[in-house]
Amino acid sequence: MKDAALRAVLVRRLVASDGLLEFVRLFWSVVEPGEFRENWHIDQDCQALEMISREYACAACGARAPLDRGWRRPCACGARASWRRVHPATVINQPPGTMKSLLVNVFWPSWHWTFEPEHRWMFVSHGDGIVLRDAGKALQILKDPIYCAAWPRTRLVGGVTAKQAHGDYETTAGGARYSFSLRGGITGWHTDTLVLDDPLKPEQADAPSGLALDEVARIHDGTLATRRRDPAGFAEVLIMQRLADNDPARLLLDRGAEHICLPMRYVPDCPWDRGHRFGFVDQRTKAGELLWPERFPEDIVARDMAQFTSATAAAQYQQNPTPETGAFFEAAWFKEYESLPRPWELTFLQSWDLGFKGKDRGTRAAVESRSRVHGVLFAWHDPTKRLYLVDERIGRWNYPDTRAVFLAAQGAEPWSRAIAVLVEDKANGSSLISELRELVPSIYPWEPQGSKEDRARRHSARVESGVVWIPRAAWAEEWRGELVRFPRQKANDRVDTATMALDYLYQPGGIARM
């Protein structure tokens, strides 16, 4: 008995001095077979999670709260209810198998309850398999005799119950852990910390409609946003591999979330890493250096990445949703120009995708009866067999505004030089063609052949040969990026208008074949 009590005291002291990483070392064998294999990134992840748990600042004076849960008392400056999380939102993008779910879902909440058993947690994933699995592992730690002896204040309500078996359990101090699938009944429960673990399946992000991405955003900003017990003390952590340019990680990062981004192969000054304030940096120094070579050596990484397309591998292993090497087009294939040839040497061509009517599309944009409209002006230079990107019109407009933008373009230079104005003959496009055929004689109804992927595939080799040239301008970089990201994004209007123009140019008897 004395030995058990002594061990509990030692465990408590070790965790108090060395934090979450020491906690992982001590309780690893409770939930996982084999030896705990450490790596520098695990230490850094533990540091970040500790700071999310511990760091509060006064919204009035900026003072930091002491680590003894003093943030629950008023600040010394006199401001009441002024403490706020220093790190209210964090995105962790790491490759598969690097322990992110185990750390965040199992060890972190169990460690946090050692000093704040009244804390409430909510874990949400695309299905209930992940959250139930990890809730069960955390329960093993909480029921471990050493844990119970070391932290007697952390006690579960009741014994092993059916409720616990479904991932929900509470502490006698008022804390709780709730587990839900994204589309489950997330009502009536409130939380201090929300953890989203893989809210999307990879195949959902690939869907051209983007409806799954819209649904996740709707649930996140709707249902989940109302589940905060105390908005000032609330924290959110999203763990996932990048799946698409507009995936849930992008949603949080655009709102200022901390970003722990660790590619499998090191990228110096990684351009898609948004950065964080946790105070540590990627310890690697050489381009291509592996994240965890002892566990994932080069031959294993090469084999695993080879199972995917280059775009998917870049997203899931490099955490780059906008890779230079796309599924159909690569960034380097689009050449850049400083100035156009003389106008009389060029044949101008317009291509328009006017979107769908609101009632035909189940997205948030449709609710506003506004579709994403894209019109692009190309110029064909026959002596060099080059297709120049010249200008574009893009925005979300209703039909009257779309009509006005379209007509304004027809009177602008050099748009007015177009010999053909291609308009996709669907929905709003059909309406505009019918209304403006006499006013714009060069309007040309176009019916695309094949799926979006088929159309992109038709011209992939052609673009690779260097046919398409773009200006050195920010908007042209956005245009190129959308083609490279296709189909891993929701909006593909630029792809549609580009392939329409290429289909027109290279059709039998087309300008490019003359």
mmCIF file with all atom_site columns, C-alpha atoms in Angstrom, residues 406-505:
data_model
loop_
_atom_site.group_PDB
_atom_site.id
_atom_site.type_symbol
_atom_site.label_atom_id
_atom_site.label_alt_id
_atom_site.label_comp_id
_atom_site.label_asym_id
_atom_site.label_entity_id
_atom_site.label_seq_id
_atom_site.pdbx_PDB_ins_code
_atom_site.Cartn_x
_atom_site.Cartn_y
_atom_site.Cartn_z
_atom_site.occupancy
_atom_site.B_iso_or_equiv
_atom_site.pdbx_formal_charge
_atom_site.auth_seq_id
_atom_site.auth_comp_id
_atom_site.auth_asym_id
_atom_site.auth_atom_id
_atom_site.pdbx_PDB_model_num
ATOM 1   C CA . PHE A 1 406 ? -21.812 40.922 -69.378 1.00 0.00 ? 406 PHE A CA 1
ATOM 2   C CA . LEU A 1 407 ? -23.012 43.868 -71.470 1.00 0.00 ? 407 LEU A CA 1
ATOM 3   C CA . ALA A 1 408 ? -20.369 46.193 -69.995 1.00 0.00 ? 408 ALA A CA 1
ATOM 4   C CA . ALA A 1 409 ? -17.670 43.739 -71.037 1.00 0.00 ? 409 ALA A CA 1
ATOM 5   C CA . GLN A 1 410 ? -18.958 43.705 -74.626 1.00 0.00 ? 410 GLN A CA 1
ATOM 6   C CA . GLY A 1 411 ? -18.357 47.437 -74.872 1.00 0.00 ? 411 GLY A CA 1
ATOM 7   C CA . ALA A 1 412 ? -14.905 47.373 -73.262 1.00 0.00 ? 412 ALA A CA 1
ATOM 8   C CA . GLU A 1 413 ? -11.548 47.219 -75.054 1.00 0.00 ? 413 GLU A CA 1
ATOM 9   C CA . PRO A 1 414 ? -10.268 44.653 -76.022 1.00 0.00 ? 414 PRO A CA 1
ATOM 10  C CA . TRP A 1 415 ? -13.319 42.527 -75.065 1.00 0.00 ? 415 TRP A CA 1
ATOM 11  C CA . SER A 1 416 ? -15.237 44.093 -77.936 1.00 0.00 ? 416 SER A CA 1
ATOM 12  C CA . ARG A 1 417 ? -12.759 42.534 -80.419 1.00 0.00 ? 417 ARG A CA 1
ATOM 13  C CA . ALA A 1 418 ? -13.924 38.975 -79.642 1.00 0.00 ? 418 ALA A CA 1
ATOM 14  C CA . ILE A 1 419 ? -15.019 37.027 -82.725 1.00 0.00 ? 419 ILE A CA 1
ATOM 15  C CA . ALA A 1 420 ? -17.000 34.609 -80.542 1.00 0.00 ? 420 ALA A CA 1
ATOM 16  C CA . VAL A 1 421 ? -18.605 35.004 -77.119 1.00 0.00 ? 421 VAL A CA 1
ATOM 17  C CA . LEU A 1 422 ? -19.015 31.488 -75.738 1.00 0.00 ? 422 LEU A CA 1
ATOM 18  C CA . VAL A 1 423 ? -21.783 31.157 -73.144 1.00 0.00 ? 423 VAL A CA 1
ATOM 19  C CA . GLU A 1 424 ? -22.499 27.822 -71.499 1.00 0.00 ? 424 GLU A CA 1
ATOM 20  C CA . ASP A 1 425 ? -26.026 26.946 -72.581 1.00 0.00 ? 425 ASP A CA 1
ATOM 21  C CA . LYS A 1 426 ? -27.404 26.112 -69.131 1.00 0.00 ? 426 LYS A CA 1
ATOM 22  C CA . ALA A 1 427 ? -29.606 27.856 -66.554 1.00 0.00 ? 427 ALA A CA 1
ATOM 23  C CA . ASN A 1 428 ? -28.741 31.580 -66.421 1.00 0.00 ? 428 ASN A CA 1
ATOM 24  C CA . GLY A 1 429 ? -26.622 31.193 -69.551 1.00 0.00 ? 429 GLY A CA 1
ATOM 25  C CA . SER A 1 430 ? -29.604 29.989 -71.571 1.00 0.00 ? 430 SER A CA 1
ATOM 26  C CA . SER A 1 431 ? -31.687 32.930 -70.347 1.00 0.00 ? 431 SER A CA 1
ATOM 27  C CA . LEU A 1 432 ? -29.006 35.423 -71.276 1.00 0.00 ? 432 LEU A CA 1
ATOM 28  C CA . ILE A 1 433 ? -28.448 33.867 -74.709 1.00 0.00 ? 433 ILE A CA 1
ATOM 29  C CA . SER A 1 434 ? -32.171 34.090 -75.477 1.00 0.00 ? 434 SER A CA 1
ATOM 30  C CA . GLU A 1 435 ? -32.406 37.699 -74.297 1.00 0.00 ? 435 GLU A CA 1
ATOM 31  C CA . LEU A 1 436 ? -29.232 39.122 -75.857 1.00 0.00 ? 436 LEU A CA 1
ATOM 32  C CA . ARG A 1 437 ? -28.791 37.134 -79.075 1.00 0.00 ? 437 ARG A CA 1
ATOM 33  C CA . GLU A 1 438 ? -29.768 40.093 -81.271 1.00 0.00 ? 438 GLU A CA 1
ATOM 34  C CA . LEU A 1 439 ? -27.909 42.677 -79.207 1.00 0.00 ? 439 LEU A CA 1
ATOM 35  C CA . VAL A 1 440 ? -24.680 40.606 -79.200 1.00 0.00 ? 440 VAL A CA 1
ATOM 36  C CA . PRO A 1 441 ? -24.490 38.878 -82.599 1.00 0.00 ? 441 PRO A CA 1
ATOM 37  C CA . SER A 1 442 ? -21.240 37.088 -81.744 1.00 0.00 ? 442 SER A CA 1
ATOM 38  C CA . ILE A 1 443 ? -22.832 35.246 -78.806 1.00 0.00 ? 443 ILE A CA 1
ATOM 39  C CA . TYR A 1 444 ? -22.279 31.516 -79.222 1.00 0.00 ? 444 TYR A CA 1
ATOM 40  C CA . PRO A 1 445 ? -24.271 28.944 -77.196 1.00 0.00 ? 445 PRO A CA 1
ATOM 41  C CA . TRP A 1 446 ? -21.898 26.226 -76.016 1.00 0.00 ? 446 TRP A CA 1
ATOM 42  C CA . GLU A 1 447 ? -22.850 22.802 -74.730 1.00 0.00 ? 447 GLU A CA 1
ATOM 43  C CA . PRO A 1 448 ? -19.865 21.210 -72.905 1.00 0.00 ? 448 PRO A CA 1
ATOM 44  C CA . GLN A 1 449 ? -19.142 17.594 -73.777 1.00 0.00 ? 449 GLN A CA 1
ATOM 45  C CA . GLY A 1 450 ? -18.288 15.174 -70.980 1.00 0.00 ? 450 GLY A CA 1
ATOM 46  C CA . SER A 1 451 ? -17.701 15.706 -67.275 1.00 0.00 ? 451 SER A CA 1
ATOM 47  C CA . LYS A 1 452 ? -15.530 18.489 -65.885 1.00 0.00 ? 452 LYS A CA 1
ATOM 48  C CA . GLU A 1 453 ? -12.742 15.946 -65.397 1.00 0.00 ? 453 GLU A CA 1
ATOM 49  C CA . ASP A 1 454 ? -13.084 14.700 -68.990 1.00 0.00 ? 454 ASP A CA 1
ATOM 50  C CA . ARG A 1 455 ? -12.791 18.237 -70.329 1.00 0.00 ? 455 ARG A CA 1
ATOM 51  C CA . ALA A 1 456 ? -9.715  18.960 -68.203 1.00 0.00 ? 456 ALA A CA 1
ATOM 52  C CA . ARG A 1 457 ? -8.137  15.660 -69.201 1.00 0.00 ? 457 ARG A CA 1
ATOM 53  C CA . ARG A 1 458 ? -8.661  16.462 -72.911 1.00 0.00 ? 458 ARG A CA 1
ATOM 54  C CA . HIS A 1 459 ? -6.382  19.477 -72.666 1.00 0.00 ? 459 HIS A CA 1
ATOM 55  C CA . SER A 1 460 ? -3.886  18.411 -69.995 1.00 0.00 ? 460 SER A CA 1
ATOM 56  C CA . ALA A 1 461 ? -1.135  17.412 -72.446 1.00 0.00 ? 461 ALA A CA 1
ATOM 57  C CA . ARG A 1 462 ? -1.821  20.502 -74.551 1.00 0.00 ? 462 ARG A CA 1
ATOM 58  C CA . VAL A 1 463 ? -1.337  22.824 -71.576 1.00 0.00 ? 463 VAL A CA 1
ATOM 59  C CA . GLU A 1 464 ? 1.781   20.891 -70.591 1.00 0.00 ? 464 GLU A CA 1
ATOM 60  C CA . SER A 1 465 ? 3.260   21.628 -74.027 1.00 0.00 ? 465 SER A CA 1
ATOM 61  C CA . GLY A 1 466 ? 3.193   25.356 -73.213 1.00 0.00 ? 466 GLY A CA 1
ATOM 62  C CA . VAL A 1 467 ? 0.181   26.573 -75.168 1.00 0.00 ? 467 VAL A CA 1
ATOM 63  C CA . VAL A 1 468 ? -1.354  28.746 -72.426 1.00 0.00 ? 468 VAL A CA 1
ATOM 64  C CA . TRP A 1 469 ? 0.362   31.981 -71.395 1.00 0.00 ? 469 TRP A CA 1
ATOM 65  C CA . ILE A 1 470 ? -0.716  34.210 -68.496 1.00 0.00 ? 470 ILE A CA 1
ATOM 66  C CA . PRO A 1 471 ? 0.216   37.781 -67.503 1.00 0.00 ? 471 PRO A CA 1
ATOM 67  C CA . ARG A 1 472 ? 2.344   38.551 -64.461 1.00 0.00 ? 472 ARG A CA 1
ATOM 68  C CA . ALA A 1 473 ? -0.505  39.745 -62.259 1.00 0.00 ? 473 ALA A CA 1
ATOM 69  C CA . ALA A 1 474 ? -2.093  38.741 -58.957 1.00 0.00 ? 474 ALA A CA 1
ATOM 70  C CA . TRP A 1 475 ? -5.451  37.905 -60.539 1.00 0.00 ? 475 TRP A CA 1
ATOM 71  C CA . ALA A 1 476 ? -3.714  35.635 -63.060 1.00 0.00 ? 476 ALA A CA 1
ATOM 72  C CA . GLU A 1 477 ? -2.007  33.787 -60.198 1.00 0.00 ? 477 GLU A CA 1
ATOM 73  C CA . GLU A 1 478 ? -5.444  33.159 -58.700 1.00 0.00 ? 478 GLU A CA 1
ATOM 74  C CA . TRP A 1 479 ? -6.647  31.933 -62.092 1.00 0.00 ? 479 TRP A CA 1
ATOM 75  C CA . ARG A 1 480 ? -3.692  29.543 -62.408 1.00 0.00 ? 480 ARG A CA 1
ATOM 76  C CA . GLY A 1 481 ? -4.129  28.348 -58.814 1.00 0.00 ? 481 GLY A CA 1
ATOM 77  C CA . GLU A 1 482 ? -7.748  27.386 -59.428 1.00 0.00 ? 482 GLU A CA 1
ATOM 78  C CA . LEU A 1 483 ? -6.792  25.256 -62.420 1.00 0.00 ? 483 LEU A CA 1
ATOM 79  C CA . VAL A 1 484 ? -3.993  23.558 -60.481 1.00 0.00 ? 484 VAL A CA 1
ATOM 80  C CA . ARG A 1 485 ? -6.253  22.819 -57.487 1.00 0.00 ? 485 ARG A CA 1
ATOM 81  C CA . PHE A 1 486 ? -8.997  21.289 -59.624 1.00 0.00 ? 486 PHE A CA 1
ATOM 82  C CA . PRO A 1 487 ? -10.929 19.181 -58.645 1.00 0.00 ? 487 PRO A CA 1
ATOM 83  C CA . ARG A 1 488 ? -10.021 19.630 -54.943 1.00 0.00 ? 488 ARG A CA 1
ATOM 84  C CA . GLN A 1 489 ? -12.138 22.749 -54.461 1.00 0.00 ? 489 GLN A CA 1
ATOM 85  C CA . LYS A 1 490 ? -15.761 23.791 -54.650 1.00 0.00 ? 490 LYS A CA 1
ATOM 86  C CA . ALA A 1 491 ? -15.567 26.582 -57.244 1.00 0.00 ? 491 ALA A CA 1
ATOM 87  C CA . ASN A 1 492 ? -14.352 25.441 -60.660 1.00 0.00 ? 492 ASN A CA 1
ATOM 88  C CA . ASP A 1 493 ? -15.727 28.189 -62.891 1.00 0.00 ? 493 ASP A CA 1
ATOM 89  C CA . ARG A 1 494 ? -12.304 29.158 -64.212 1.00 0.00 ? 494 ARG A CA 1
ATOM 90  C CA . VAL A 1 495 ? -11.719 25.556 -65.223 1.00 0.00 ? 495 VAL A CA 1
ATOM 91  C CA . ASP A 1 496 ? -15.064 25.508 -67.041 1.00 0.00 ? 496 ASP A CA 1
ATOM 92  C CA . THR A 1 497 ? -14.418 28.678 -69.023 1.00 0.00 ? 497 THR A CA 1
ATOM 93  C CA . ALA A 1 498 ? -10.843 27.656 -69.880 1.00 0.00 ? 498 ALA A CA 1
ATOM 94  C CA . THR A 1 499 ? -11.842 24.217 -71.178 1.00 0.00 ? 499 THR A CA 1
ATOM 95  C CA . MET A 1 500 ? -14.760 25.753 -73.115 1.00 0.00 ? 500 MET A CA 1
ATOM 96  C CA . ALA A 1 501 ? -12.326 28.058 -74.915 1.00 0.00 ? 501 ALA A CA 1
ATOM 97  C CA . LEU A 1 502 ? -9.863  25.241 -75.585 1.00 0.00 ? 502 LEU A CA 1
ATOM 98  C CA . ASP A 1 503 ? -12.650 22.976 -76.879 1.00 0.00 ? 503 ASP A CA 1
ATOM 99  C CA . TYR A 1 504 ? -13.770 25.748 -79.241 1.00 0.00 ? 504 TYR A CA 1
ATOM 100 C CA . LEU A 1 505 ? -10.248 26.466 -80.502 1.00 0.00 ? 505 LEU A CA 1
#
